[in-house]
Each structure stands twice: as C-alpha cells, then as structure tokens.
Amino acid sequence: MLVRIVFGLALLAGWYFGVLPRVTRWFFAVAGGEEQRTVRFVFVLCCFLSGAVLASVVGVEGIVGAFFAGLALNRLVSAGGPLMERIGFFGSALLIPLFLVSVGLIIDPAVMASPATIGLAALFVVACVGGKALAAGLTRRLLRFSRAEVATVFGLTVAQAAATLAATRVGFQIGLFGERVVNAVLILIVVSLLLASGFATAAGRRVEAEAAAEAEADVEATRAAAASALRPTASR
C-alpha cells in the first residue's frame, strides 16, 4: 500500500509539474484570442478534473489531485484576470453550494444536539480559538502591533471553513471520523465564522480610526515644525 501511494505521488508530481504546465502554456498560446475565453475556461476545468481523476486512480483523494492541479496552473492563470474571475464565480456559485449540500446530508441533528458532541465541539473550539488567539497575541511583541491590529489578525485567521470541512469529509468517507466528530467540527466552523466576522469588522474599524488619528497627528506635527522654522526668519 505504501509503495502504491509513493508511486502514485511521484506520478502525480510528474503530471502536475511536468506535463500539465507545458500543455496549458501551449494551449493558451493557441487559444489566446478574446473570442476563445469559453474554450480556455473549459480547458482549465478539464485540467482540474484530470488531476482529480488521476489522483483517484493512484489511490489518493480526488480533492488532493484538484488542489495540486491548481498549484500547477497557479503561474499560468493570473490572479486578477478574467479567467480567474470566471473560475472563482463558477466555484462559488456551483461547486461550493453542492459541496455544502453533500456535507449537510450526513448531519444528524440528534447526534449534534447530544452532550457528547457538544463537549467535543467545545474542546475543538477551545483548541482552535485558543491557538489562533495565542498566535495573534505574539504579533504584538514581535511586530509591535496595537491591540486593534492584534484583534484584526485574530479575526482574519480564526475562521475555519473550506479546508477543515474538506478534511473532515474525507476522514468521514474513509472511516477515520465518526458522525460525532463531523457534527462537532460543523459546530466549530459556525463558531469560528461568527468570531471572525465580529472581530474583523470591529477591529478593522478601530484600526482605520487609529490610522486616521496618526495621520492627523503627523499633519499637526508637520505644521508645528514648519511654523517653528519660520519664526526666526520672521523675527529677522
């Protein structure tokens, strides 16, 4: 089994970082016209699907294959370009909702409301939120951030959603996690998203207010320095 996985990862690495970028670069050179935007979009989707299918063939989860396919195409698809915008829209409008529906189908409300699940979820929340809070707190000493900036860092990093949900689903499919763990992770995701939204919004406003106050103080200091520099000249 181990030999198969190692061989499969080597095969995937050769495909993702050897063959796929060259084929994509050639295809973009051929289909580079503005009227061929749909063709390029379909080609990129085929690349993602090829990575997922190849990963499944060699014994790796398809989501891992699609992830590495994205890494292989990272330099060929510009982050702010129209092709990336179409890919993001397609994923947000179709793929993510379908994924969430598939996760919702395995949720058992009775299991989620049980004391054992709630206790496990509380443990997850303490571990996740506590770790993020500790990491954000260290930035105050290392980077000399203000409290508002530390709270902003915490709000931007505490959210657990896509990667956590995907890993939990894969673990449930292979039998590593049970329904109790899946439901506890979903509670963690909800709590982390609420904390992220609240802290990021409130702390972000405080950071903007502090920046505006510092800018105003700099302007006043500049005016005072200019006034003091002109006083000797005026007296002369």
JSON list of C-alpha atoms in Angstrom, two decimals:
[
{"chain": "A", "resi": 1, "resn": "MET", "atom": "CA", "xyz": [0.00, 0.00, 0.00]},
{"chain": "A", "resi": 2, "resn": "LEU", "atom": "CA", "xyz": [2.80, 2.38, 0.91]},
{"chain": "A", "resi": 3, "resn": "VAL", "atom": "CA", "xyz": [4.66, 1.61, -2.30]},
{"chain": "A", "resi": 4, "resn": "ARG", "atom": "CA", "xyz": [1.50, 2.30, -4.30]},
{"chain": "A", "resi": 5, "resn": "ILE", "atom": "CA", "xyz": [0.99, 5.66, -2.61]},
{"chain": "A", "resi": 6, "resn": "VAL", "atom": "CA", "xyz": [4.62, 6.69, -3.16]},
{"chain": "A", "resi": 7, "resn": "PHE", "atom": "CA", "xyz": [4.46, 5.65, -6.81]},
{"chain": "A", "resi": 8, "resn": "GLY", "atom": "CA", "xyz": [1.15, 7.45, -7.21]},
{"chain": "A", "resi": 9, "resn": "LEU", "atom": "CA", "xyz": [2.50, 10.67, -5.70]},
{"chain": "A", "resi": 10, "resn": "ALA", "atom": "CA", "xyz": [5.55, 10.50, -8.00]},
{"chain": "A", "resi": 11, "resn": "LEU", "atom": "CA", "xyz": [3.25, 10.02, -10.99]},
{"chain": "A", "resi": 12, "resn": "LEU", "atom": "CA", "xyz": [1.06, 12.91, -9.89]},
{"chain": "A", "resi": 13, "resn": "ALA", "atom": "CA", "xyz": [4.09, 15.17, -9.41]},
{"chain": "A", "resi": 14, "resn": "GLY", "atom": "CA", "xyz": [5.29, 14.37, -12.93]},
{"chain": "A", "resi": 15, "resn": "TRP", "atom": "CA", "xyz": [1.87, 15.13, -14.37]},
{"chain": "A", "resi": 16, "resn": "TYR", "atom": "CA", "xyz": [1.18, 18.29, -12.38]},
{"chain": "A", "resi": 17, "resn": "PHE", "atom": "CA", "xyz": [4.58, 19.97, -12.56]},
{"chain": "A", "resi": 18, "resn": "GLY", "atom": "CA", "xyz": [5.97, 18.48, -15.77]},
{"chain": "A", "resi": 19, "resn": "VAL", "atom": "CA", "xyz": [3.28, 17.72, -18.33]},
{"chain": "A", "resi": 20, "resn": "LEU", "atom": "CA", "xyz": [0.32, 19.85, -17.33]},
{"chain": "A", "resi": 21, "resn": "PRO", "atom": "CA", "xyz": [2.07, 23.28, -17.27]},
{"chain": "A", "resi": 22, "resn": "ARG", "atom": "CA", "xyz": [3.59, 22.68, -20.70]},
{"chain": "A", "resi": 23, "resn": "VAL", "atom": "CA", "xyz": [0.29, 21.57, -22.23]},
{"chain": "A", "resi": 24, "resn": "THR", "atom": "CA", "xyz": [-1.50, 24.52, -20.64]},
{"chain": "A", "resi": 25, "resn": "ARG", "atom": "CA", "xyz": [1.11, 27.00, -21.83]},
{"chain": "A", "resi": 26, "resn": "TRP", "atom": "CA", "xyz": [0.83, 25.65, -25.38]},
{"chain": "A", "resi": 27, "resn": "PHE", "atom": "CA", "xyz": [-2.98, 25.70, -25.29]},
{"chain": "A", "resi": 28, "resn": "PHE", "atom": "CA", "xyz": [-3.10, 29.28, -24.02]},
{"chain": "A", "resi": 29, "resn": "ALA", "atom": "CA", "xyz": [-0.76, 30.31, -26.82]},
{"chain": "A", "resi": 30, "resn": "VAL", "atom": "CA", "xyz": [-3.05, 28.70, -29.39]},
{"chain": "A", "resi": 31, "resn": "ALA", "atom": "CA", "xyz": [-6.35, 29.74, -27.80]},
{"chain": "A", "resi": 32, "resn": "GLY", "atom": "CA", "xyz": [-5.32, 33.22, -26.75]},
{"chain": "A", "resi": 33, "resn": "GLY", "atom": "CA", "xyz": [-7.96, 35.26, -28.51]},
{"chain": "A", "resi": 34, "resn": "GLU", "atom": "CA", "xyz": [-10.68, 37.20, -26.74]},
{"chain": "A", "resi": 35, "resn": "GLU", "atom": "CA", "xyz": [-13.35, 35.17, -28.55]},
{"chain": "A", "resi": 36, "resn": "GLN", "atom": "CA", "xyz": [-11.95, 31.93, -27.10]},
{"chain": "A", "resi": 37, "resn": "ARG", "atom": "CA", "xyz": [-12.47, 32.76, -23.43]},
{"chain": "A", "resi": 38, "resn": "THR", "atom": "CA", "xyz": [-15.03, 29.98, -23.01]},
{"chain": "A", "resi": 39, "resn": "VAL", "atom": "CA", "xyz": [-12.65, 27.44, -24.53]},
{"chain": "A", "resi": 40, "resn": "ARG", "atom": "CA", "xyz": [-9.90, 28.42, -22.11]},
{"chain": "A", "resi": 41, "resn": "PHE", "atom": "CA", "xyz": [-12.27, 28.21, -19.16]},
{"chain": "A", "resi": 42, "resn": "VAL", "atom": "CA", "xyz": [-13.42, 24.71, -20.17]},
{"chain": "A", "resi": 43, "resn": "PHE", "atom": "CA", "xyz": [-9.79, 23.65, -20.63]},
{"chain": "A", "resi": 44, "resn": "VAL", "atom": "CA", "xyz": [-8.89, 24.77, -17.09]},
{"chain": "A", "resi": 45, "resn": "LEU", "atom": "CA", "xyz": [-11.85, 22.83, -15.68]},
{"chain": "A", "resi": 46, "resn": "CYS", "atom": "CA", "xyz": [-10.66, 19.76, -17.62]},
{"chain": "A", "resi": 47, "resn": "CYS", "atom": "CA", "xyz": [-7.23, 20.19, -16.04]},
{"chain": "A", "resi": 48, "resn": "PHE", "atom": "CA", "xyz": [-8.75, 20.19, -12.57]},
{"chain": "A", "resi": 49, "resn": "LEU", "atom": "CA", "xyz": [-10.87, 17.13, -13.38]},
{"chain": "A", "resi": 50, "resn": "SER", "atom": "CA", "xyz": [-7.88, 15.32, -14.86]},
{"chain": "A", "resi": 51, "resn": "GLY", "atom": "CA", "xyz": [-5.96, 15.91, -11.65]},
{"chain": "A", "resi": 52, "resn": "ALA", "atom": "CA", "xyz": [-8.83, 14.60, -9.53]},
{"chain": "A", "resi": 53, "resn": "VAL", "atom": "CA", "xyz": [-9.35, 11.52, -11.72]},
{"chain": "A", "resi": 54, "resn": "LEU", "atom": "CA", "xyz": [-5.64, 10.69, -11.85]},
{"chain": "A", "resi": 55, "resn": "ALA", "atom": "CA", "xyz": [-5.37, 11.05, -8.09]},
{"chain": "A", "resi": 56, "resn": "SER", "atom": "CA", "xyz": [-8.30, 8.69, -7.58]},
{"chain": "A", "resi": 57, "resn": "VAL", "atom": "CA", "xyz": [-6.72, 6.14, -9.93]},
{"chain": "A", "resi": 58, "resn": "VAL", "atom": "CA", "xyz": [-3.45, 6.04, -7.97]},
{"chain": "A", "resi": 59, "resn": "GLY", "atom": "CA", "xyz": [-5.22, 5.82, -4.60]},
{"chain": "A", "resi": 60, "resn": "VAL", "atom": "CA", "xyz": [-5.19, 9.47, -3.49]},
{"chain": "A", "resi": 61, "resn": "GLU", "atom": "CA", "xyz": [-8.27, 11.54, -2.72]},
{"chain": "A", "resi": 62, "resn": "GLY", "atom": "CA", "xyz": [-9.56, 13.45, -5.72]},
{"chain": "A", "resi": 63, "resn": "ILE", "atom": "CA", "xyz": [-9.68, 16.72, -3.81]},
{"chain": "A", "resi": 64, "resn": "VAL", "atom": "CA", "xyz": [-5.91, 16.45, -3.28]},
{"chain": "A", "resi": 65, "resn": "GLY", "atom": "CA", "xyz": [-5.41, 16.00, -7.01]},
{"chain": "A", "resi": 66, "resn": "ALA", "atom": "CA", "xyz": [-7.51, 19.04, -7.82]},
{"chain": "A", "resi": 67, "resn": "PHE", "atom": "CA", "xyz": [-5.53, 21.05, -5.27]},
{"chain": "A", "resi": 68, "resn": "PHE", "atom": "CA", "xyz": [-2.20, 20.15, -6.87]},
{"chain": "A", "resi": 69, "resn": "ALA", "atom": "CA", "xyz": [-3.64, 20.89, -10.29]},
{"chain": "A", "resi": 70, "resn": "GLY", "atom": "CA", "xyz": [-4.39, 24.39, -9.04]},
{"chain": "A", "resi": 71, "resn": "LEU", "atom": "CA", "xyz": [-0.79, 24.71, -7.85]},
{"chain": "A", "resi": 72, "resn": "ALA", "atom": "CA", "xyz": [0.47, 23.63, -11.27]},
{"chain": "A", "resi": 73, "resn": "LEU", "atom": "CA", "xyz": [-1.67, 26.27, -13.04]},
{"chain": "A", "resi": 74, "resn": "ASN", "atom": "CA", "xyz": [-1.02, 28.99, -10.48]},
{"chain": "A", "resi": 75, "resn": "ARG", "atom": "CA", "xyz": [1.61, 30.79, -12.55]},
{"chain": "A", "resi": 76, "resn": "LEU", "atom": "CA", "xyz": [-0.30, 30.45, -15.81]},
{"chain": "A", "resi": 77, "resn": "VAL", "atom": "CA", "xyz": [-3.62, 31.92, -14.64]},
{"chain": "A", "resi": 78, "resn": "SER", "atom": "CA", "xyz": [-3.25, 35.50, -13.42]},
{"chain": "A", "resi": 79, "resn": "ALA", "atom": "CA", "xyz": [-4.86, 36.22, -10.06]},
{"chain": "A", "resi": 80, "resn": "GLY", "atom": "CA", "xyz": [-6.74, 39.32, -11.19]},
{"chain": "A", "resi": 81, "resn": "GLY", "atom": "CA", "xyz": [-7.51, 38.23, -14.73]},
{"chain": "A", "resi": 82, "resn": "PRO", "atom": "CA", "xyz": [-10.89, 37.46, -16.30]},
{"chain": "A", "resi": 83, "resn": "LEU", "atom": "CA", "xyz": [-10.18, 33.71, -16.40]},
{"chain": "A", "resi": 84, "resn": "MET", "atom": "CA", "xyz": [-9.56, 33.58, -12.66]},
{"chain": "A", "resi": 85, "resn": "GLU", "atom": "CA", "xyz": [-12.72, 35.62, -12.12]},
{"chain": "A", "resi": 86, "resn": "ARG", "atom": "CA", "xyz": [-14.76, 33.07, -14.07]},
{"chain": "A", "resi": 87, "resn": "ILE", "atom": "CA", "xyz": [-13.20, 30.16, -12.19]},
{"chain": "A", "resi": 88, "resn": "GLY", "atom": "CA", "xyz": [-13.94, 31.82, -8.85]},
{"chain": "A", "resi": 89, "resn": "PHE", "atom": "CA", "xyz": [-17.51, 32.58, -9.85]},
{"chain": "A", "resi": 90, "resn": "PHE", "atom": "CA", "xyz": [-18.08, 29.01, -11.03]},
{"chain": "A", "resi": 91, "resn": "GLY", "atom": "CA", "xyz": [-16.72, 27.57, -7.82]},
{"chain": "A", "resi": 92, "resn": "SER", "atom": "CA", "xyz": [-18.62, 29.97, -5.56]},
{"chain": "A", "resi": 93, "resn": "ALA", "atom": "CA", "xyz": [-21.91, 29.67, -7.44]},
{"chain": "A", "resi": 94, "resn": "LEU", "atom": "CA", "xyz": [-21.98, 25.92, -8.09]},
{"chain": "A", "resi": 95, "resn": "LEU", "atom": "CA", "xyz": [-19.24, 23.77, -6.60]},
{"chain": "A", "resi": 96, "resn": "ILE", "atom": "CA", "xyz": [-19.20, 25.16, -3.06]},
{"chain": "A", "resi": 97, "resn": "PRO", "atom": "CA", "xyz": [-23.01, 25.00, -2.63]},
{"chain": "A", "resi": 98, "resn": "LEU", "atom": "CA", "xyz": [-23.02, 21.41, -3.92]},
{"chain": "A", "resi": 99, "resn": "PHE", "atom": "CA", "xyz": [-20.24, 20.53, -1.51]},
{"chain": "A", "resi": 100, "resn": "LEU", "atom": "CA", "xyz": [-22.13, 22.09, 1.40]},
{"chain": "A", "resi": 101, "resn": "VAL", "atom": "CA", "xyz": [-25.28, 20.20, 0.43]},
{"chain": "A", "resi": 102, "resn": "SER", "atom": "CA", "xyz": [-23.36, 16.93, 0.41]},
{"chain": "A", "resi": 103, "resn": "VAL", "atom": "CA", "xyz": [-22.00, 17.72, 3.86]},
{"chain": "A", "resi": 104, "resn": "GLY", "atom": "CA", "xyz": [-25.44, 18.65, 5.14]},
{"chain": "A", "resi": 105, "resn": "LEU", "atom": "CA", "xyz": [-26.80, 15.26, 4.07]},
{"chain": "A", "resi": 106, "resn": "ILE", "atom": "CA", "xyz": [-24.53, 13.49, 6.57]},
{"chain": "A", "resi": 107, "resn": "ILE", "atom": "CA", "xyz": [-25.52, 15.68, 9.52]},
{"chain": "A", "resi": 108, "resn": "ASP", "atom": "CA", "xyz": [-27.69, 14.05, 12.15]},
{"chain": "A", "resi": 109, "resn": "PRO", "atom": "CA", "xyz": [-29.48, 16.66, 14.34]},
{"chain": "A", "resi": 110, "resn": "ALA", "atom": "CA", "xyz": [-29.86, 14.11, 17.14]},
{"chain": "A", "resi": 111, "resn": "VAL", "atom": "CA", "xyz": [-26.11, 13.50, 17.19]},
{"chain": "A", "resi": 112, "resn": "MET", "atom": "CA", "xyz": [-25.32, 17.21, 17.00]},
{"chain": "A", "resi": 113, "resn": "ALA", "atom": "CA", "xyz": [-27.53, 18.01, 20.00]},
{"chain": "A", "resi": 114, "resn": "SER", "atom": "CA", "xyz": [-26.11, 15.23, 22.17]},
{"chain": "A", "resi": 115, "resn": "PRO", "atom": "CA", "xyz": [-23.97, 16.23, 25.19]},
{"chain": "A", "resi": 116, "resn": "ALA", "atom": "CA", "xyz": [-21.03, 14.18, 23.93]},
{"chain": "A", "resi": 117, "resn": "THR", "atom": "CA", "xyz": [-20.97, 16.07, 20.61]},
{"chain": "A", "resi": 118, "resn": "ILE", "atom": "CA", "xyz": [-21.32, 19.44, 22.31]},
{"chain": "A", "resi": 119, "resn": "GLY", "atom": "CA", "xyz": [-18.48, 18.60, 24.68]},
{"chain": "A", "resi": 120, "resn": "LEU", "atom": "CA", "xyz": [-16.27, 17.51, 21.80]},
{"chain": "A", "resi": 121, "resn": "ALA", "atom": "CA", "xyz": [-17.16, 20.69, 19.90]},
{"chain": "A", "resi": 122, "resn": "ALA", "atom": "CA", "xyz": [-16.26, 22.79, 22.96]},
{"chain": "A", "resi": 123, "resn": "LEU", "atom": "CA", "xyz": [-12.87, 21.08, 23.06]},
{"chain": "A", "resi": 124, "resn": "PHE", "atom": "CA", "xyz": [-12.34, 21.83, 19.36]},
{"chain": "A", "resi": 125, "resn": "VAL", "atom": "CA", "xyz": [-13.36, 25.46, 19.85]},
{"chain": "A", "resi": 126, "resn": "VAL", "atom": "CA", "xyz": [-11.01, 25.96, 22.79]},
{"chain": "A", "resi": 127, "resn": "ALA", "atom": "CA", "xyz": [-8.10, 24.38, 20.92]},
{"chain": "A", "resi": 128, "resn": "CYS", "atom": "CA", "xyz": [-8.71, 26.26, 17.66]},
{"chain": "A", "resi": 129, "resn": "VAL", "atom": "CA", "xyz": [-9.66, 29.67, 19.05]},
{"chain": "A", "resi": 130, "resn": "GLY", "atom": "CA", "xyz": [-7.03, 29.49, 21.78]},
{"chain": "A", "resi": 131, "resn": "GLY", "atom": "CA", "xyz": [-4.30, 28.66, 19.28]},
{"chain": "A", "resi": 132, "resn": "LYS", "atom": "CA", "xyz": [-5.32, 31.48, 16.96]},
{"chain": "A", "resi": 133, "resn": "ALA", "atom": "CA", "xyz": [-5.55, 33.94, 19.86]},
{"chain": "A", "resi": 134, "resn": "LEU", "atom": "CA", "xyz": [-2.08, 32.92, 21.09]},
{"chain": "A", "resi": 135, "resn": "ALA", "atom": "CA", "xyz": [-0.59, 33.33, 17.61]},
{"chain": "A", "resi": 136, "resn": "ALA", "atom": "CA", "xyz": [-2.25, 36.73, 17.20]},
{"chain": "A", "resi": 137, "resn": "GLY", "atom": "CA", "xyz": [-1.05, 37.82, 20.65]},
{"chain": "A", "resi": 138, "resn": "LEU", "atom": "CA", "xyz": [2.54, 37.01, 19.76]},
{"chain": "A", "resi": 139, "resn": "THR", "atom": "CA", "xyz": [2.40, 39.50, 16.91]},
{"chain": "A", "resi": 140, "resn": "ARG", "atom": "CA", "xyz": [2.06, 42.33, 19.43]},
{"chain": "A", "resi": 141, "resn": "ARG", "atom": "CA", "xyz": [5.51, 41.64, 20.86]},
{"chain": "A", "resi": 142, "resn": "LEU", "atom": "CA", "xyz": [7.20, 40.52, 17.66]},
{"chain": "A", "resi": 143, "resn": "LEU", "atom": "CA", "xyz": [5.74, 43.11, 15.27]},
{"chain": "A", "resi": 144, "resn": "ARG", "atom": "CA", "xyz": [4.74, 45.78, 17.81]},
{"chain": "A", "resi": 145, "resn": "PHE", "atom": "CA", "xyz": [1.10, 45.75, 16.79]},
{"chain": "A", "resi": 146, "resn": "SER", "atom": "CA", "xyz": [-1.59, 47.64, 18.66]},
{"chain": "A", "resi": 147, "resn": "ARG", "atom": "CA", "xyz": [-4.49, 45.87, 20.34]},
{"chain": "A", "resi": 148, "resn": "ALA", "atom": "CA", "xyz": [-6.77, 46.71, 17.43]},
{"chain": "A", "resi": 149, "resn": "GLU", "atom": "CA", "xyz": [-4.27, 45.26, 14.96]},
{"chain": "A", "resi": 150, "resn": "VAL", "atom": "CA", "xyz": [-3.91, 42.11, 17.07]},
{"chain": "A", "resi": 151, "resn": "ALA", "atom": "CA", "xyz": [-7.69, 41.73, 17.14]},
{"chain": "A", "resi": 152, "resn": "THR", "atom": "CA", "xyz": [-7.77, 42.18, 13.37]},
{"chain": "A", "resi": 153, "resn": "VAL", "atom": "CA", "xyz": [-5.16, 39.44, 12.91]},
{"chain": "A", "resi": 154, "resn": "PHE", "atom": "CA", "xyz": [-7.21, 37.17, 15.13]},
{"chain": "A", "resi": 155, "resn": "GLY", "atom": "CA", "xyz": [-10.40, 37.91, 13.22]},
{"chain": "A", "resi": 156, "resn": "LEU", "atom": "CA", "xyz": [-8.77, 37.25, 9.87]},
{"chain": "A", "resi": 157, "resn": "THR", "atom": "CA", "xyz": [-7.20, 33.92, 10.90]},
{"chain": "A", "resi": 158, "resn": "VAL", "atom": "CA", "xyz": [-9.68, 32.29, 13.27]},
{"chain": "A", "resi": 159, "resn": "ALA", "atom": "CA", "xyz": [-12.21, 31.26, 10.61]},
{"chain": "A", "resi": 160, "resn": "GLN", "atom": "CA", "xyz": [-12.30, 27.54, 9.83]},
{"chain": "A", "resi": 161, "resn": "ALA", "atom": "CA", "xyz": [-14.31, 26.57, 6.77]},
{"chain": "A", "resi": 162, "resn": "ALA", "atom": "CA", "xyz": [-13.17, 25.15, 3.45]},
{"chain": "A", "resi": 163, "resn": "ALA", "atom": "CA", "xyz": [-10.03, 23.17, 4.35]},
{"chain": "A", "resi": 164, "resn": "THR", "atom": "CA", "xyz": [-11.43, 21.99, 7.68]},
{"chain": "A", "resi": 165, "resn": "LEU", "atom": "CA", "xyz": [-14.69, 20.90, 6.12]},
{"chain": "A", "resi": 166, "resn": "ALA", "atom": "CA", "xyz": [-12.97, 19.12, 3.23]},
{"chain": "A", "resi": 167, "resn": "ALA", "atom": "CA", "xyz": [-10.56, 17.26, 5.53]},
{"chain": "A", "resi": 168, "resn": "THR", "atom": "CA", "xyz": [-13.41, 16.22, 7.81]},
{"chain": "A", "resi": 169, "resn": "ARG", "atom": "CA", "xyz": [-15.48, 14.94, 4.93]},
{"chain": "A", "resi": 170, "resn": "VAL", "atom": "CA", "xyz": [-12.59, 12.90, 3.55]},
{"chain": "A", "resi": 171, "resn": "GLY", "atom": "CA", "xyz": [-11.93, 11.48, 7.01]},
{"chain": "A", "resi": 172, "resn": "PHE", "atom": "CA", "xyz": [-15.58, 10.51, 7.33]},
{"chain": "A", "resi": 173, "resn": "GLN", "atom": "CA", "xyz": [-15.59, 8.82, 3.92]},
{"chain": "A", "resi": 174, "resn": "ILE", "atom": "CA", "xyz": [-12.57, 6.64, 4.73]},
{"chain": "A", "resi": 175, "resn": "GLY", "atom": "CA", "xyz": [-13.90, 5.77, 8.16]},
{"chain": "A", "resi": 176, "resn": "LEU", "atom": "CA", "xyz": [-11.39, 7.80, 10.17]},
{"chain": "A", "resi": 177, "resn": "PHE", "atom": "CA", "xyz": [-14.03, 10.05, 11.74]},
{"chain": "A", "resi": 178, "resn": "GLY", "atom": "CA", "xyz": [-17.48, 9.21, 13.01]},
{"chain": "A", "resi": 179, "resn": "GLU", "atom": "CA", "xyz": [-20.68, 11.24, 12.90]},
{"chain": "A", "resi": 180, "resn": "ARG", "atom": "CA", "xyz": [-19.93, 12.77, 16.29]},
{"chain": "A", "resi": 181, "resn": "VAL", "atom": "CA", "xyz": [-16.64, 14.27, 15.08]},
{"chain": "A", "resi": 182, "resn": "VAL", "atom": "CA", "xyz": [-18.24, 15.57, 11.87]},
{"chain": "A", "resi": 183, "resn": "ASN", "atom": "CA", "xyz": [-21.03, 17.30, 13.76]},
{"chain": "A", "resi": 184, "resn": "ALA", "atom": "CA", "xyz": [-18.59, 18.72, 16.31]},
{"chain": "A", "resi": 185, "resn": "VAL", "atom": "CA", "xyz": [-16.45, 20.14, 13.51]},
{"chain": "A", "resi": 186, "resn": "LEU", "atom": "CA", "xyz": [-19.51, 21.79, 11.98]},
{"chain": "A", "resi": 187, "resn": "ILE", "atom": "CA", "xyz": [-20.22, 23.49, 15.31]},
{"chain": "A", "resi": 188, "resn": "LEU", "atom": "CA", "xyz": [-16.59, 24.65, 15.38]},
{"chain": "A", "resi": 189, "resn": "ILE", "atom": "CA", "xyz": [-16.94, 26.09, 11.87]},
{"chain": "A", "resi": 190, "resn": "VAL", "atom": "CA", "xyz": [-20.07, 28.05, 12.80]},
{"chain": "A", "resi": 191, "resn": "VAL", "atom": "CA", "xyz": [-18.49, 29.46, 15.98]},
{"chain": "A", "resi": 192, "resn": "SER", "atom": "CA", "xyz": [-15.25, 30.39, 14.21]},
{"chain": "A", "resi": 193, "resn": "LEU", "atom": "CA", "xyz": [-17.10, 32.16, 11.40]},
{"chain": "A", "resi": 194, "resn": "LEU", "atom": "CA", "xyz": [-19.13, 34.21, 13.87]},
{"chain": "A", "resi": 195, "resn": "LEU", "atom": "CA", "xyz": [-15.99, 35.17, 15.79]},
{"chain": "A", "resi": 196, "resn": "ALA", "atom": "CA", "xyz": [-14.14, 36.04, 12.59]},
{"chain": "A", "resi": 197, "resn": "SER", "atom": "CA", "xyz": [-16.93, 38.26, 11.32]},
{"chain": "A", "resi": 198, "resn": "GLY", "atom": "CA", "xyz": [-17.34, 40.11, 14.62]},
{"chain": "A", "resi": 199, "resn": "PHE", "atom": "CA", "xyz": [-13.66, 40.64, 15.40]},
{"chain": "A", "resi": 200, "resn": "ALA", "atom": "CA", "xyz": [-12.63, 41.55, 11.86]},
{"chain": "A", "resi": 201, "resn": "THR", "atom": "CA", "xyz": [-15.40, 44.11, 11.48]},
{"chain": "A", "resi": 202, "resn": "ALA", "atom": "CA", "xyz": [-14.99, 45.79, 14.87]},
{"chain": "A", "resi": 203, "resn": "ALA", "atom": "CA", "xyz": [-11.20, 45.69, 14.97]},
{"chain": "A", "resi": 204, "resn": "GLY", "atom": "CA", "xyz": [-10.92, 46.83, 11.37]},
{"chain": "A", "resi": 205, "resn": "ARG", "atom": "CA", "xyz": [-12.86, 49.98, 12.20]},
{"chain": "A", "resi": 206, "resn": "ARG", "atom": "CA", "xyz": [-10.59, 50.63, 15.18]},
{"chain": "A", "resi": 207, "resn": "VAL", "atom": "CA", "xyz": [-7.50, 50.22, 13.00]},
{"chain": "A", "resi": 208, "resn": "GLU", "atom": "CA", "xyz": [-8.92, 52.73, 10.49]},
{"chain": "A", "resi": 209, "resn": "ALA", "atom": "CA", "xyz": [-9.66, 55.17, 13.31]},
{"chain": "A", "resi": 210, "resn": "GLU", "atom": "CA", "xyz": [-6.16, 54.79, 14.74]},
{"chain": "A", "resi": 211, "resn": "ALA", "atom": "CA", "xyz": [-4.61, 55.29, 11.30]},
{"chain": "A", "resi": 212, "resn": "ALA", "atom": "CA", "xyz": [-6.68, 58.43, 10.75]},
{"chain": "A", "resi": 213, "resn": "ALA", "atom": "CA", "xyz": [-5.65, 59.75, 14.16]},
{"chain": "A", "resi": 214, "resn": "GLU", "atom": "CA", "xyz": [-1.97, 59.07, 13.44]},
{"chain": "A", "resi": 215, "resn": "ALA", "atom": "CA", "xyz": [-2.23, 60.79, 10.06]},
{"chain": "A", "resi": 216, "resn": "GLU", "atom": "CA", "xyz": [-3.85, 63.82, 11.66]},
{"chain": "A", "resi": 217, "resn": "ALA", "atom": "CA", "xyz": [-1.15, 63.91, 14.35]},
{"chain": "A", "resi": 218, "resn": "ASP", "atom": "CA", "xyz": [1.56, 63.78, 11.68]},
{"chain": "A", "resi": 219, "resn": "VAL", "atom": "CA", "xyz": [-0.06, 66.67, 9.84]},
{"chain": "A", "resi": 220, "resn": "GLU", "atom": "CA", "xyz": [-0.23, 68.72, 13.03]},
{"chain": "A", "resi": 221, "resn": "ALA", "atom": "CA", "xyz": [3.41, 67.91, 13.83]},
{"chain": "A", "resi": 222, "resn": "THR", "atom": "CA", "xyz": [4.44, 68.96, 10.32]},
{"chain": "A", "resi": 223, "resn": "ARG", "atom": "CA", "xyz": [2.56, 72.23, 10.63]},
{"chain": "A", "resi": 224, "resn": "ALA", "atom": "CA", "xyz": [4.11, 72.90, 14.03]},
{"chain": "A", "resi": 225, "resn": "ALA", "atom": "CA", "xyz": [7.61, 72.17, 12.70]},
{"chain": "A", "resi": 226, "resn": "ALA", "atom": "CA", "xyz": [7.04, 74.46, 9.72]},
{"chain": "A", "resi": 227, "resn": "ALA", "atom": "CA", "xyz": [5.75, 77.23, 11.95]},
{"chain": "A", "resi": 228, "resn": "SER", "atom": "CA", "xyz": [8.74, 76.97, 14.30]},
{"chain": "A", "resi": 229, "resn": "ALA", "atom": "CA", "xyz": [11.12, 77.04, 11.34]},
{"chain": "A", "resi": 230, "resn": "LEU", "atom": "CA", "xyz": [9.57, 80.24, 10.01]},
{"chain": "A", "resi": 231, "resn": "ARG", "atom": "CA", "xyz": [9.61, 82.15, 13.30]},
{"chain": "A", "resi": 232, "resn": "PRO", "atom": "CA", "xyz": [13.37, 83.04, 13.32]},
{"chain": "A", "resi": 233, "resn": "THR", "atom": "CA", "xyz": [13.12, 84.22, 9.71]},
{"chain": "A", "resi": 234, "resn": "ALA", "atom": "CA", "xyz": [10.17, 86.44, 10.53]},
{"chain": "A", "resi": 235, "resn": "SER", "atom": "CA", "xyz": [11.97, 87.97, 13.52]},
{"chain": "A", "resi": 236, "resn": "ARG", "atom": "CA", "xyz": [14.99, 88.78, 11.42]}
]
